[in-house]
CSV table of C-alpha atoms and ligand atoms in Angstrom, one decimal:
chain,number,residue,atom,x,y,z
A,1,UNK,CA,11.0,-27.5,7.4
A,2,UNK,CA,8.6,-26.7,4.7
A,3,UNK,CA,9.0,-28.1,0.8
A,4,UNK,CA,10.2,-26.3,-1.3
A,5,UNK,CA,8.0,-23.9,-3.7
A,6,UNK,CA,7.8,-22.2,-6.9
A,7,UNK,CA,4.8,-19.5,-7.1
A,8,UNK,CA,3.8,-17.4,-10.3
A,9,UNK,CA,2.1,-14.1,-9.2
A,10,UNK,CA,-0.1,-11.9,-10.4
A,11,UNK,CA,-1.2,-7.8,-9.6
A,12,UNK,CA,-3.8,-6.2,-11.1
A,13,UNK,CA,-5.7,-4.5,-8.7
A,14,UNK,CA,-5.1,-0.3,-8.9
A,15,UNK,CA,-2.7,1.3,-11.6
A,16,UNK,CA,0.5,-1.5,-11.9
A,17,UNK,CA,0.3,-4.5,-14.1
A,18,UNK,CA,2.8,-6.9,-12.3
A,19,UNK,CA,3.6,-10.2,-12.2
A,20,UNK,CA,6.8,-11.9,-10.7
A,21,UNK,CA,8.3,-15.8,-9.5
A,22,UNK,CA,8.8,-16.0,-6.2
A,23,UNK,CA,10.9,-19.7,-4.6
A,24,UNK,CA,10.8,-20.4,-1.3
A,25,UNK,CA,13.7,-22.8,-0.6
A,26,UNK,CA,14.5,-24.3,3.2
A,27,UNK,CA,12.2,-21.6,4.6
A,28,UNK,CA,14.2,-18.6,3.0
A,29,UNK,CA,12.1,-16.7,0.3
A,30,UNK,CA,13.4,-15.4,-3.1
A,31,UNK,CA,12.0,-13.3,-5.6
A,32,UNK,CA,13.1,-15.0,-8.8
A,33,UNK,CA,11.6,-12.1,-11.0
A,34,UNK,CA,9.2,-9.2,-11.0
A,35,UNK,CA,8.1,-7.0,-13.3
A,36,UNK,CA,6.5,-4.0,-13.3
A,37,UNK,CA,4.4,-1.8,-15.8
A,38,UNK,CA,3.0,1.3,-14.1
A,39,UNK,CA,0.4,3.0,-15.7
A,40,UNK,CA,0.9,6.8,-14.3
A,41,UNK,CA,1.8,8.8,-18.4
A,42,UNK,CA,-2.2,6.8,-19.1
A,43,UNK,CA,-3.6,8.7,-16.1
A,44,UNK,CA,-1.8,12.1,-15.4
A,45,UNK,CA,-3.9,14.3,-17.7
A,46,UNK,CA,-6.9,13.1,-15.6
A,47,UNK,CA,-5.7,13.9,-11.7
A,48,UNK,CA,-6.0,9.8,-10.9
A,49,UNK,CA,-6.2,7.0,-12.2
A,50,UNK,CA,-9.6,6.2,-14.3
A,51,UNK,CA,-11.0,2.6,-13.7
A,52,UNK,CA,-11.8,2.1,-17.2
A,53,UNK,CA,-8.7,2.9,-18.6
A,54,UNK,CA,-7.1,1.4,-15.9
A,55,UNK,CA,-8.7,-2.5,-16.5
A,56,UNK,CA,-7.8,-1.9,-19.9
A,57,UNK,CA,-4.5,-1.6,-20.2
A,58,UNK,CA,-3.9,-4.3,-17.9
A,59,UNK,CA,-6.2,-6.7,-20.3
A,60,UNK,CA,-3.5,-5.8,-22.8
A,61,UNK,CA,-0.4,-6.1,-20.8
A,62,UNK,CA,-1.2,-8.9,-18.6
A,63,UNK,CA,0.0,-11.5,-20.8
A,64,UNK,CA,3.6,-9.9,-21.9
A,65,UNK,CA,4.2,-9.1,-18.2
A,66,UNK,CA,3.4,-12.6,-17.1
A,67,UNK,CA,5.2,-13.9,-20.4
A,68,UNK,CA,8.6,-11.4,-18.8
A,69,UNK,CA,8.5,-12.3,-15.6
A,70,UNK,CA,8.5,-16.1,-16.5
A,71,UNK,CA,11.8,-15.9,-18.7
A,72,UNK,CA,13.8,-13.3,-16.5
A,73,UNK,CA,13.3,-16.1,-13.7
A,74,UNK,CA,14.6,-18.6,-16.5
A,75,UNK,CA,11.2,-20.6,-15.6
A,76,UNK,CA,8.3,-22.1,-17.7
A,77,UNK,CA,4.6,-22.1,-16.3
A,78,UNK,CA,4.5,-26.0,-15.7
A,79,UNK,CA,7.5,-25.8,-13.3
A,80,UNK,CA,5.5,-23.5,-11.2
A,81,UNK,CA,3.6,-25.5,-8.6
A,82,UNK,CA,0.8,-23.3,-8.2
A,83,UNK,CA,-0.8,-19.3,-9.4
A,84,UNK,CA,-1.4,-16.8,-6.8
A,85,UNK,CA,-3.4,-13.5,-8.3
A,86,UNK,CA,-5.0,-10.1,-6.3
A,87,UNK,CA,-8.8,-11.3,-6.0
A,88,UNK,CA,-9.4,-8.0,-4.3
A,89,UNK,CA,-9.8,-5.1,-3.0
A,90,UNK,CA,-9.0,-2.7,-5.7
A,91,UNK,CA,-10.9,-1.5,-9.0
A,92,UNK,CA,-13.1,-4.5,-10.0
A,93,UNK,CA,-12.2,-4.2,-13.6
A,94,UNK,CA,-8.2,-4.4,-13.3
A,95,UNK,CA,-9.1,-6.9,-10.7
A,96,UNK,CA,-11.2,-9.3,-13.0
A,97,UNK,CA,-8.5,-8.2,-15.6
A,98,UNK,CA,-6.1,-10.6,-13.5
A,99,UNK,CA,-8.5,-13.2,-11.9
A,100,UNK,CA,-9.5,-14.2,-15.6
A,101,UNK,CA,-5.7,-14.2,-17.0
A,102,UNK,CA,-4.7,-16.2,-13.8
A,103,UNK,CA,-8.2,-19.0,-14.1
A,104,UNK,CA,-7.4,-19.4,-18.1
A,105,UNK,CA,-3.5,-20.5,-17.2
A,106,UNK,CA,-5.0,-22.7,-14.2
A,107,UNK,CA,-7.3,-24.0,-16.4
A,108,UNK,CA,-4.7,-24.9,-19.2
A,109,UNK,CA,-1.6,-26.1,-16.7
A,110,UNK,CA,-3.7,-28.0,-14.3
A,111,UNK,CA,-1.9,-25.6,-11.8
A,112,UNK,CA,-3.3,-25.1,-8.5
A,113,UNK,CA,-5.1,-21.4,-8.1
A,114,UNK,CA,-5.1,-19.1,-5.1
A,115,UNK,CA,-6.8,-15.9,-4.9
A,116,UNK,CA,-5.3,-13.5,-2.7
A,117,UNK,CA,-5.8,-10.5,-0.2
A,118,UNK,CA,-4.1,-7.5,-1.8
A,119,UNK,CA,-3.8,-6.2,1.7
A,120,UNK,CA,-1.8,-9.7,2.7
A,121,UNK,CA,0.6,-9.5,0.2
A,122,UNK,CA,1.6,-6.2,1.8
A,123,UNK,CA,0.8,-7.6,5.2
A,124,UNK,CA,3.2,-10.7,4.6
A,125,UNK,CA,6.2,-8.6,3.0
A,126,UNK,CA,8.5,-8.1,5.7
A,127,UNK,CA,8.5,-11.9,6.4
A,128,UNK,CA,9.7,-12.3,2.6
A,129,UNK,CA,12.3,-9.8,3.0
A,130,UNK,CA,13.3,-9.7,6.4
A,131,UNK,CA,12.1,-13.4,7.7
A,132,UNK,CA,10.1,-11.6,10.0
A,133,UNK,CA,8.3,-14.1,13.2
A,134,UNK,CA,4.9,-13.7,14.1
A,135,UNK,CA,3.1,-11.5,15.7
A,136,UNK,CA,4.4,-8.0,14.5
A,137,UNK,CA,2.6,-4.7,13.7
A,138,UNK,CA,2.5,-3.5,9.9
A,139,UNK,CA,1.2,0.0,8.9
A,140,UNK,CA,0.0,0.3,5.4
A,141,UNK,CA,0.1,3.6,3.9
A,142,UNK,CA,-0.5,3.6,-0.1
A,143,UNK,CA,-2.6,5.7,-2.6
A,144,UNK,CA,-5.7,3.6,-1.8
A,145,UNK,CA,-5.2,2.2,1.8
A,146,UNK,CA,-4.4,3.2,5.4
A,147,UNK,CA,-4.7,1.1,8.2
A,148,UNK,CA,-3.1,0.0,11.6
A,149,UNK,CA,-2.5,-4.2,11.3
A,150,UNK,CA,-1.5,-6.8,13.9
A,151,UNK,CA,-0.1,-9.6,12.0
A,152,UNK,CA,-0.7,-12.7,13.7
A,153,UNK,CA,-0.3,-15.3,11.4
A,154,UNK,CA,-0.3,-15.7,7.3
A,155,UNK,CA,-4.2,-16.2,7.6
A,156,UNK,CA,-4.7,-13.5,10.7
A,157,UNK,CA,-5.0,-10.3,10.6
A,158,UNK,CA,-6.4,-7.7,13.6
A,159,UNK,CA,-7.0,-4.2,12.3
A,160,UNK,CA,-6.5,-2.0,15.3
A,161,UNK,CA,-7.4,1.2,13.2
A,162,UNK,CA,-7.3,2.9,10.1
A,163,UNK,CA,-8.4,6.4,7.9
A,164,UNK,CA,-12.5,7.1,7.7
A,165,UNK,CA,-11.8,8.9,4.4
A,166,UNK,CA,-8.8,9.5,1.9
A,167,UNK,CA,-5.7,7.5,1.9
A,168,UNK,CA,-2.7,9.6,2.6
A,169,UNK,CA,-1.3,8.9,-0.7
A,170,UNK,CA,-4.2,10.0,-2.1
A,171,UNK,CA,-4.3,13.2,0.0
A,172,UNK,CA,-0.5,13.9,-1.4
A,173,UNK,CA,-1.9,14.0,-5.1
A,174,UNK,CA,-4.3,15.9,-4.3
A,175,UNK,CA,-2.8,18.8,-2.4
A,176,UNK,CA,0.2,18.6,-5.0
A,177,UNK,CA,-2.8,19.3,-7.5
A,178,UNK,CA,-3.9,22.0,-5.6
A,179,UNK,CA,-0.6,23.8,-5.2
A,180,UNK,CA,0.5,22.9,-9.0
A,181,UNK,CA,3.1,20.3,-8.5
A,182,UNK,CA,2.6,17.9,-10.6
A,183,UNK,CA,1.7,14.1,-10.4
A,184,UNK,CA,2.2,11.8,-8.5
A,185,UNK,CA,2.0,14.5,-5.9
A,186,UNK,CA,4.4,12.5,-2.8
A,187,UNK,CA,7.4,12.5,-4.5
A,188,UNK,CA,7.2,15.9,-6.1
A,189,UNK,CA,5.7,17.3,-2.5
A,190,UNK,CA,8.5,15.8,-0.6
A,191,UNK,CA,10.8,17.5,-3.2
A,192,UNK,CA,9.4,20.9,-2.8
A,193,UNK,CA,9.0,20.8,0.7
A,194,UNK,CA,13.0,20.3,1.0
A,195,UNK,CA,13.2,23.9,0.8
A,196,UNK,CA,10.0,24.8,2.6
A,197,UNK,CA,9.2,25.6,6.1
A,198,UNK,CA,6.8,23.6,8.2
A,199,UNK,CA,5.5,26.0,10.5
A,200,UNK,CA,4.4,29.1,8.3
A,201,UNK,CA,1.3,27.3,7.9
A,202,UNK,CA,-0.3,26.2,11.2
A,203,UNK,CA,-2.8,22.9,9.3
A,204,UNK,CA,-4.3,20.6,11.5
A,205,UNK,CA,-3.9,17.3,13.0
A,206,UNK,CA,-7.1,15.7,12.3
A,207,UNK,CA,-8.1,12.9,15.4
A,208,UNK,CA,-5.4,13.6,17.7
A,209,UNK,CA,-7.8,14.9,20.4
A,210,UNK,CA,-9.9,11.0,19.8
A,211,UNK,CA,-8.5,8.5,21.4
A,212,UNK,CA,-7.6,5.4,19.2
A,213,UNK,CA,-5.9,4.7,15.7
A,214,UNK,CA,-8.2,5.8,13.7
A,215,UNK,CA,-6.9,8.7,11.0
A,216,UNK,CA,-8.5,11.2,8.5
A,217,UNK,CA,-6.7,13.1,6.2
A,218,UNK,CA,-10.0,14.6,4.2
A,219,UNK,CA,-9.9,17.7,6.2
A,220,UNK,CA,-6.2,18.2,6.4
A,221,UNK,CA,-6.7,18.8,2.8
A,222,UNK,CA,-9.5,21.4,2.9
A,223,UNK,CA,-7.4,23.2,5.4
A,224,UNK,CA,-4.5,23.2,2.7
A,225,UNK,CA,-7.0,24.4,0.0
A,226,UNK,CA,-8.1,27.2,2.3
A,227,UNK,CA,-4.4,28.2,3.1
A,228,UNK,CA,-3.4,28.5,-0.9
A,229,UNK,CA,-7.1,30.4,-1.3
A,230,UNK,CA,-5.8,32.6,1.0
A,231,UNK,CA,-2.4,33.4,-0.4
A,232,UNK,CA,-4.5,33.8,-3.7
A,233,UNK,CA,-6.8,36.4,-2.3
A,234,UNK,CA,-3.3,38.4,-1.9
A,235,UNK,CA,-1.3,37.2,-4.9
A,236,UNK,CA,-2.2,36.5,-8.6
A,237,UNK,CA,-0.6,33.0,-8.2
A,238,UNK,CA,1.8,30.9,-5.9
A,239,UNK,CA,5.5,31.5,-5.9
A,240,UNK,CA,7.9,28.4,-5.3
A,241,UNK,CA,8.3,30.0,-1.5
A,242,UNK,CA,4.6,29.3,-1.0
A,243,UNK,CA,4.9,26.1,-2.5
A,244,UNK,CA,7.5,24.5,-1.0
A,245,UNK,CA,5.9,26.3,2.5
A,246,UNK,CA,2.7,24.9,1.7
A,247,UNK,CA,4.3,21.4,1.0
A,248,UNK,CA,6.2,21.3,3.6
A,249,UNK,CA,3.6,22.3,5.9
A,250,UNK,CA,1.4,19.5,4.6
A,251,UNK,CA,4.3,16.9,4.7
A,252,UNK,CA,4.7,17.7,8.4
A,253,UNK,CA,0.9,17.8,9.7
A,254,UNK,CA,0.7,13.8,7.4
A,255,UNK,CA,4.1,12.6,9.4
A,256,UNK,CA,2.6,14.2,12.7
A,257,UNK,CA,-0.2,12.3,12.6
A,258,UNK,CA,0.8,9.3,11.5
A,259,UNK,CA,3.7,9.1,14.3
A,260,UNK,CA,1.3,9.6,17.0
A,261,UNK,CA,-1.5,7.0,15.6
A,262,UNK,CA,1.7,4.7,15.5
A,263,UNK,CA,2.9,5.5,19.2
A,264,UNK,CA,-0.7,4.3,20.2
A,265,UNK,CA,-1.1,1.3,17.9
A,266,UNK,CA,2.6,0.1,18.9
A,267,UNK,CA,1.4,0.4,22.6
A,268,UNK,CA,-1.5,-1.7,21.3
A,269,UNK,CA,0.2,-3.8,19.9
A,270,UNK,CA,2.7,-4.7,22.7
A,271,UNK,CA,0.1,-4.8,25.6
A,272,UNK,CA,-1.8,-7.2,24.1
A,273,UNK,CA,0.5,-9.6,22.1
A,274,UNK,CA,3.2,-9.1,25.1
A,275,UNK,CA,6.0,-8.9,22.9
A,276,UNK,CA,8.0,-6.1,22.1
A,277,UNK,CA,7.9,-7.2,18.0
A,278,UNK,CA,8.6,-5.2,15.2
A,279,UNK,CA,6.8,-2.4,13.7
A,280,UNK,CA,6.4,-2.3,9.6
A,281,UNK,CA,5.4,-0.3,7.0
A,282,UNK,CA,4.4,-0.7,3.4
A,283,UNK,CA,3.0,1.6,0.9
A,284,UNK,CA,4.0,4.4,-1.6
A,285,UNK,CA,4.1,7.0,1.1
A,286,UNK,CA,6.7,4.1,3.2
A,287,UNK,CA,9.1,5.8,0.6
A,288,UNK,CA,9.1,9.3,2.3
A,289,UNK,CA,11.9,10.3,4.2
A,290,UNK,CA,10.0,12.6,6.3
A,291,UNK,CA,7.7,9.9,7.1
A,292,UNK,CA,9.9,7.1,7.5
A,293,UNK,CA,12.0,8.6,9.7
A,294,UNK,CA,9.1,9.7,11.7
A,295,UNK,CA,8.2,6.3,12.3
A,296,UNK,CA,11.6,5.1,12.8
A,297,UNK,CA,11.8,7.5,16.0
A,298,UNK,CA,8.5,6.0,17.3
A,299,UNK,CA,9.9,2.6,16.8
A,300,UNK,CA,13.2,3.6,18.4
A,301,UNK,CA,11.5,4.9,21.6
A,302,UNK,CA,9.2,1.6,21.9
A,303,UNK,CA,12.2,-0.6,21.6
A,304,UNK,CA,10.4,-2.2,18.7
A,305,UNK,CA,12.3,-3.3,15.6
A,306,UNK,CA,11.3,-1.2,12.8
A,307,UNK,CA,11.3,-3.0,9.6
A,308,UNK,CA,10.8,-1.2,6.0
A,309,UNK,CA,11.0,-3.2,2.9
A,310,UNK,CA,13.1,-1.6,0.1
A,311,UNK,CA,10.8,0.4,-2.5
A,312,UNK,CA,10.5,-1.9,-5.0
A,313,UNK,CA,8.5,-4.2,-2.9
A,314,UNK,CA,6.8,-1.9,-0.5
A,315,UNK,CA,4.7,-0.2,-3.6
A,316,UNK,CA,2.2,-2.4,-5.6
A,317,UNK,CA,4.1,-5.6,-7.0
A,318,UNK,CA,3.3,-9.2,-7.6
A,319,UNK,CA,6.3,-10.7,-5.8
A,320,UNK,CA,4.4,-10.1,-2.7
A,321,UNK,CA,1.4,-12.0,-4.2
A,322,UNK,CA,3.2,-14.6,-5.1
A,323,UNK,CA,4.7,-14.8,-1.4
A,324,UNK,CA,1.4,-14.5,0.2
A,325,UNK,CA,0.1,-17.7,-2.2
A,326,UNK,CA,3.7,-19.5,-0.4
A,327,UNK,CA,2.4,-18.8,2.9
A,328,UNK,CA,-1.4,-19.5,2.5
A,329,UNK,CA,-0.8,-22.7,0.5
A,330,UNK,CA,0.3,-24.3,3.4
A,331,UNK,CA,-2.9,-23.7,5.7
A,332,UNK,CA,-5.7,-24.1,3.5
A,333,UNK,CA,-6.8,-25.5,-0.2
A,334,UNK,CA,-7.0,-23.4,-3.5
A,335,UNK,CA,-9.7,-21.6,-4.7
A,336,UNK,CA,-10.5,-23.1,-8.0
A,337,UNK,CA,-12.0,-21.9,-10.9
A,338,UNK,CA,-15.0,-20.6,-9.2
A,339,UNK,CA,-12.6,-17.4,-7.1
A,340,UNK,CA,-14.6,-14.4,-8.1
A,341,UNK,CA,-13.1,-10.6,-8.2
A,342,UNK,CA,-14.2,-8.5,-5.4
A,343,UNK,CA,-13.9,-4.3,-5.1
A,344,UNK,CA,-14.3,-4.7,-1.0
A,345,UNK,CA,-12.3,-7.2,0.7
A,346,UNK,CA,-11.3,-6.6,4.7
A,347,UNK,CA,-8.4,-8.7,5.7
A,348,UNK,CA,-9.7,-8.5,9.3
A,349,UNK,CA,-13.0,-10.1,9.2
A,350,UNK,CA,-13.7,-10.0,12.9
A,351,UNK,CA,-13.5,-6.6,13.7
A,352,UNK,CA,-16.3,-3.8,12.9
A,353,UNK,CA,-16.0,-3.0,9.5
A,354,UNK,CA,-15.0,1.0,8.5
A,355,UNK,CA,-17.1,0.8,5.6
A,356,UNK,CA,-19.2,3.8,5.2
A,357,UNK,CA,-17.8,5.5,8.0
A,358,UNK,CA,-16.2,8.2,5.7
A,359,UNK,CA,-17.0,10.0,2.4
A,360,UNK,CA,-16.2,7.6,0.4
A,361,UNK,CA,-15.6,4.8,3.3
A,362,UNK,CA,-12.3,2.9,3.0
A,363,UNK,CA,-11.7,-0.1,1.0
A,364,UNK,CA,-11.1,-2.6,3.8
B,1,AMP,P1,0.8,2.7,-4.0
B,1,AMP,O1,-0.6,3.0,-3.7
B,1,AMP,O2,1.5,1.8,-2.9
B,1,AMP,O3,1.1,2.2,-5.4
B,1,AMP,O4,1.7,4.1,-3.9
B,1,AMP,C1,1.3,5.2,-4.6
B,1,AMP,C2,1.0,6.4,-3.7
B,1,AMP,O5,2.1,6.7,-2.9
B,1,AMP,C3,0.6,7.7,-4.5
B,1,AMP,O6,-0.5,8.2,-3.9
B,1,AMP,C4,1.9,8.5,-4.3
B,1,AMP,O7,1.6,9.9,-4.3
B,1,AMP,C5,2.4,8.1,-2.9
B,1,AMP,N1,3.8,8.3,-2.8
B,1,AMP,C6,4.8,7.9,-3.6
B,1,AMP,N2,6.0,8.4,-3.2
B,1,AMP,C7,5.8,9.2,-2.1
B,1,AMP,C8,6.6,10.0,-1.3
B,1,AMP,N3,7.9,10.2,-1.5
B,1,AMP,N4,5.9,10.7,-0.3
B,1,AMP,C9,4.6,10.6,-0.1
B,1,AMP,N5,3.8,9.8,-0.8
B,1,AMP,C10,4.4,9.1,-1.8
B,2,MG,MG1,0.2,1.8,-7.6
């Protein structure tokens, strides 16, 4: 059984400032504390969130939210035994925001620093909440992320697919901007399309007819620009029935093809790791029901264990950093004071990288 271990996290990398103490004691992991300071009231009258404003505010938060998270967990930094921080991907300047924060209390304690994959603390989640074994499948859909993961070890990841352009979550705010509901545009989409119905608008299901895991959600929103243009060539503006149509229209073609990509990658998944396993998500969308459920059905119908991790850990936190720094401490040395910040970071380093394969390319 491993010692036990008490890990100061850090977050920096998007729009949350976050830091929290996570214990791992006789092999069981507990968050201590975790705090949260979202950033959404800075960004909304700009339709997403603006890097420079962004690194700022967590330069000024950083230290109070660290400062929080330390006394709700009744702790002090020198009973921590080491500092795990996001050292990437995400906006460089939120990212260096926290690297610099987390070297200057290395420095000062003597503390042992690890920089970590933003992507692993998601990845590693369900093991913190649920206990989860190895190997198991984890789909991370967020605001800045999207990809298919075979979770073979704390240290090993195998991407078996992922978008070539937006993020879903990032699709949601921007068809909720195009439709005038306001930001951020999931939770106000899934509200609307409550009330909406899913077939009067026939959007498509980009990358079904390719085989594969691979997902784009670019063109899904052109098609739902097109159908409001449409309904404006008619009408002087959108009525709530075209709203909540055109939501819920959206909402469905986004769960449609993210259950089939998942049918495929659980497949995947279970052919070659020869387990049946578990299948997990993480990310802001995670929290829609539509979705969720979606998912829950193709894990349901593969056998599979289906494994969510409540809200508060499946969106952009620093308990999960913190975790990650438990599980990586044990299989390799810190980084030092020489970890730099980096915008692109894959967590799967073997496969062929998506980079540039979209508009934008993903992140990782
Ligand atoms: P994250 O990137 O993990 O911090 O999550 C933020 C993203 O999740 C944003 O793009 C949100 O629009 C999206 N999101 C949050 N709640 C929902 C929801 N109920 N349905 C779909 N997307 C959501
Ligand atoms: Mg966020």
């Amino acid at each position: 059984m491993s010692a036990d271990v008490t890990i100061l996290g850090i977050e920096s990398s998007c729009d949350d400032t976050a830091a929290a103490v996570v214990q791992r004691a006789n092999g069981i992991g507990q968050v201590m504390s975790s705090r949260v300071f979202g950033q959404t009231d800075l960004h909304s009258d700009f339709g997403g969130v603006v890097p420079e404003i962004a690194a700022r505010a967590h330069a000024e938060k950083l230290d109070h939210c660290i400062e929080l998270a330390l006394r709700d967990a009744d702790a002090r930094l020198c009973g921590m035994d080491a500092i795990a921080v996001t050292c990437g991907p995400g906006l460089i300047g939120g990212v260096v925001a926290g690297v610099m924060m987390a070297k200057g209390l290395s420095a000062a304690s003597g503390l042992p620093l690890y920089g970590i994959n933003h992507l692993a603390g998601h990845a590693l989640t369900p093991r913190l909440t649920d206990n989860l074994g190895f190997p198991y499948l984890m789909l991370l859909i967020s605001g800045g992320h999207c990809q298919f993961l075979i979770v073979e070890a704390a240290d090993r990841f195998r991407r078996l697919g992922g978008t070539i352009d937006d993020a879903p979550g990032e699709a949601f705010d921007k068809v909720a901007r195009l439709i005038g509901l306001p930001q951020p545009g999931g939770p106000s989409i899934e509200a609307a399309a409550r009330s909406g119905d899913p077939m009067r608008f026939a959007l498509p299901r980009p990358l079904l007819d390719r085989p594969g895991c691979d997902m784009s959600f670019s063109g899904l929103k052109t098609a739902a620009l097109r159908a409001r243009d449409a309904i404006l060539q008619e009408e002087d503006g959108l009525t709530e029935k075209d709203q909540s149509d055109l939501a819920a229209s959206f909402q469905r073609a986004v769960a449609d093809v993210l259950a089939e990509k998942s049918r495929r990658a659980l497949a995947e998944f279970q052919t070659t790791t020869g387990t049946t396993g578990a299948f997990c998500v993480a990310g802001g969308v995670a929290a829609n029901q539509g979705i969720r459920s979606a998912l829950q059905d193709i894990a349901d119908a593969a056998a599979a264990r289906f494994v969510a991790p409540p809200l508060t850990l499946c969106t952009d936190n620093a308990a999960m950093i913190a975790w990650a720094g438990i599980e990586q401490m044990a299989l390799r040395a810190p980084d030092g004071l020489t970890l730099s910040a980096r915008p692109r970071m894959p967590l799967d380093t073997v496969s062929q990288s998506m980079l540039g394969s979209g508009k934008k390319g993903a992140k990782a």
